[in-house]
Short mmCIF file of C-alpha atoms in Angstrom, two decimals:
data_model
loop_
_atom_site.label_atom_id
_atom_site.label_comp_id
_atom_site.label_asym_id
_atom_site.label_seq_id
_atom_site.Cartn_x
_atom_site.Cartn_y
_atom_site.Cartn_z
CA UNK A 1 -2.50 26.21 55.86
CA UNK A 2 -2.06 29.10 53.48
CA UNK A 3 -1.23 32.60 54.61
CA UNK A 4 -4.05 35.08 54.03
CA UNK A 5 -4.56 36.99 51.91
CA UNK A 6 -2.92 36.02 48.66
CA UNK A 7 -3.45 38.25 45.69
CA UNK A 8 -3.36 37.72 41.93
CA UNK A 9 0.35 38.53 41.77
CA UNK A 10 1.17 36.04 44.55
CA UNK A 11 0.20 32.91 42.64
CA UNK A 12 1.43 31.26 39.47
CA UNK A 13 0.06 28.57 37.21
CA UNK A 14 0.99 25.23 38.77
CA UNK A 15 0.61 26.50 42.37
CA UNK A 16 -0.94 23.68 44.44
CA UNK A 17 -2.61 23.59 47.84
CA UNK A 18 -4.97 21.49 49.95
CA UNK A 19 -7.80 22.45 52.21
CA UNK A 20 -6.96 22.34 55.91
CA UNK A 21 -8.46 19.18 57.37
CA UNK A 22 -11.40 17.35 55.91
CA UNK A 23 -15.16 17.55 55.92
CA UNK A 24 -17.36 14.63 56.98
CA UNK A 25 -20.75 14.50 55.27
CA UNK A 26 -23.41 13.42 57.76
CA UNK A 27 -26.90 11.98 57.53
CA UNK A 28 -28.33 15.19 59.02
CA UNK A 29 -26.77 17.28 56.26
CA UNK A 30 -28.16 15.00 53.57
CA UNK A 31 -31.66 15.19 55.09
CA UNK A 32 -31.45 18.98 55.41
CA UNK A 33 -30.22 19.29 51.82
CA UNK A 34 -33.16 17.16 50.65
CA UNK A 35 -35.57 19.45 52.52
CA UNK A 36 -34.05 22.60 51.05
CA UNK A 37 -33.92 21.31 47.46
CA UNK A 38 -36.95 19.03 47.40
CA UNK A 39 -34.74 16.16 46.15
CA UNK A 40 -36.15 13.24 48.10
CA UNK A 41 -34.61 10.51 45.93
CA UNK A 42 -34.73 7.29 47.92
CA UNK A 43 -31.03 6.52 47.37
CA UNK A 44 -30.33 9.50 49.64
CA UNK A 45 -32.97 8.98 52.31
CA UNK A 46 -34.26 5.42 52.55
CA UNK A 47 -31.74 3.02 54.10
CA UNK A 48 -33.64 -0.14 53.14
CA UNK A 49 -34.12 0.96 49.54
CA UNK A 50 -30.48 2.04 49.24
CA UNK A 51 -29.28 -1.39 50.42
CA UNK A 52 -30.83 -2.90 47.27
CA UNK A 53 -29.35 -0.33 44.91
CA UNK A 54 -26.08 -0.11 43.03
CA UNK A 55 -24.19 1.50 45.95
CA UNK A 56 -25.50 -0.80 48.68
CA UNK A 57 -26.11 2.10 51.04
CA UNK A 58 -27.23 5.72 51.12
CA UNK A 59 -25.17 8.31 49.29
CA UNK A 60 -25.06 12.09 49.50
CA UNK A 61 -26.52 14.29 46.77
CA UNK A 62 -23.92 15.20 44.17
CA UNK A 63 -24.96 18.84 44.41
CA UNK A 64 -24.39 18.72 48.18
CA UNK A 65 -20.82 17.52 47.65
CA UNK A 66 -20.23 20.26 45.09
CA UNK A 67 -21.64 22.90 47.44
CA UNK A 68 -19.56 21.71 50.39
CA UNK A 69 -16.43 21.93 48.21
CA UNK A 70 -17.15 25.62 47.67
CA UNK A 71 -17.36 26.19 51.40
CA UNK A 72 -14.17 24.21 51.99
CA UNK A 73 -12.31 26.46 49.55
CA UNK A 74 -13.39 29.50 51.57
CA UNK A 75 -11.72 27.94 54.63
CA UNK A 76 -8.36 28.23 52.92
CA UNK A 77 -8.47 32.03 53.26
CA UNK A 78 -6.81 32.02 49.88
CA UNK A 79 -8.23 35.21 48.37
CA UNK A 80 -8.69 38.69 49.71
CA UNK A 81 -11.87 39.27 47.71
CA UNK A 82 -13.41 36.94 45.20
CA UNK A 83 -16.30 36.40 42.87
CA UNK A 84 -16.69 32.72 42.01
CA UNK A 85 -17.95 31.14 38.80
CA UNK A 86 -18.42 27.41 38.56
CA UNK A 87 -16.81 25.96 35.47
CA UNK A 88 -16.62 22.46 34.05
CA UNK A 89 -17.76 19.58 36.18
CA UNK A 90 -15.95 16.65 34.65
CA UNK A 91 -16.25 14.02 37.33
CA UNK A 92 -18.52 12.98 40.15
CA UNK A 93 -18.53 9.75 42.13
CA UNK A 94 -20.93 8.74 44.83
CA UNK A 95 -20.11 9.92 48.35
CA UNK A 96 -21.39 7.71 51.15
CA UNK A 97 -22.65 9.02 54.46
CA UNK A 98 -19.84 9.70 56.92
CA UNK A 99 -17.27 9.98 54.14
CA UNK A 100 -14.62 12.59 54.84
CA UNK A 101 -13.39 14.55 51.87
CA UNK A 102 -10.57 17.02 51.42
CA UNK A 103 -9.68 19.11 48.39
CA UNK A 104 -6.50 19.14 46.36
CA UNK A 105 -6.33 22.21 44.16
CA UNK A 106 -4.10 23.60 41.43
CA UNK A 107 -4.10 26.91 39.61
CA UNK A 108 -4.24 25.98 35.93
CA UNK A 109 -4.52 29.44 34.35
CA UNK A 110 -4.58 33.11 35.26
CA UNK A 111 -5.61 36.21 33.33
CA UNK A 112 -5.10 39.88 34.19
CA UNK A 113 -8.48 41.58 33.74
CA UNK A 114 -6.96 45.06 33.52
CA UNK A 115 -9.32 46.52 36.12
CA UNK A 116 -7.49 45.87 39.37
CA UNK A 117 -8.48 42.21 39.37
CA UNK A 118 -7.39 38.97 37.77
CA UNK A 119 -9.13 35.69 37.03
CA UNK A 120 -7.69 32.46 38.41
CA UNK A 121 -8.71 29.10 36.94
CA UNK A 122 -8.62 26.51 39.69
CA UNK A 123 -8.79 22.73 39.22
CA UNK A 124 -10.53 21.28 42.28
CA UNK A 125 -10.21 17.59 43.14
CA UNK A 126 -12.28 16.16 46.02
CA UNK A 127 -10.62 13.12 47.58
CA UNK A 128 -12.27 10.87 50.14
CA UNK A 129 -10.68 9.10 53.11
CA UNK A 130 -9.82 6.10 50.92
CA UNK A 131 -7.97 8.23 48.36
CA UNK A 132 -10.78 8.00 45.80
CA UNK A 133 -11.41 10.98 43.53
CA UNK A 134 -15.07 11.87 44.14
CA UNK A 135 -15.21 15.39 42.66
CA UNK A 136 -13.36 16.84 39.70
CA UNK A 137 -14.25 20.33 38.59
CA UNK A 138 -12.92 23.71 37.51
CA UNK A 139 -13.77 26.99 39.21
CA UNK A 140 -12.96 30.53 38.21
CA UNK A 141 -12.23 33.23 40.75
CA UNK A 142 -12.02 36.93 40.13
CA UNK A 143 -9.46 38.07 42.72
CA UNK A 144 -7.96 41.37 43.77
CA UNK A 145 -4.58 42.63 42.65
CA UNK A 146 -2.24 44.33 45.11
CA UNK A 147 -2.25 47.64 43.29
#
């Protein structure tokens, strides 16, 4: 686990880290997400329908996986203060119920904003328990400088 807090000056391009532990996506979370968003697609909620589909079982909403990844990054206690912007989403694969994902991350760019903060570009890769890449995206974080 990373030491907290790290500031803009503490990290360099190429710095890599993983989230501590994993996160299992449960049926209850998928149902709750459907209720919040109104996305009642049968592939997420109807077991019998999902059996006949291309995945053979229910899968989590892609947006749920993306949202959980954001929360998992906060568990790293990586930044002292941040403002997050979601960047490119280049890859998504289906995530089945009870899949456990962890994140593998790498800083791919950093820019001094000249105002006491810097922007970090972070490549975020969600990996499931089988080693399959299920999420591939870029996030930008505005983080504090030491001085």
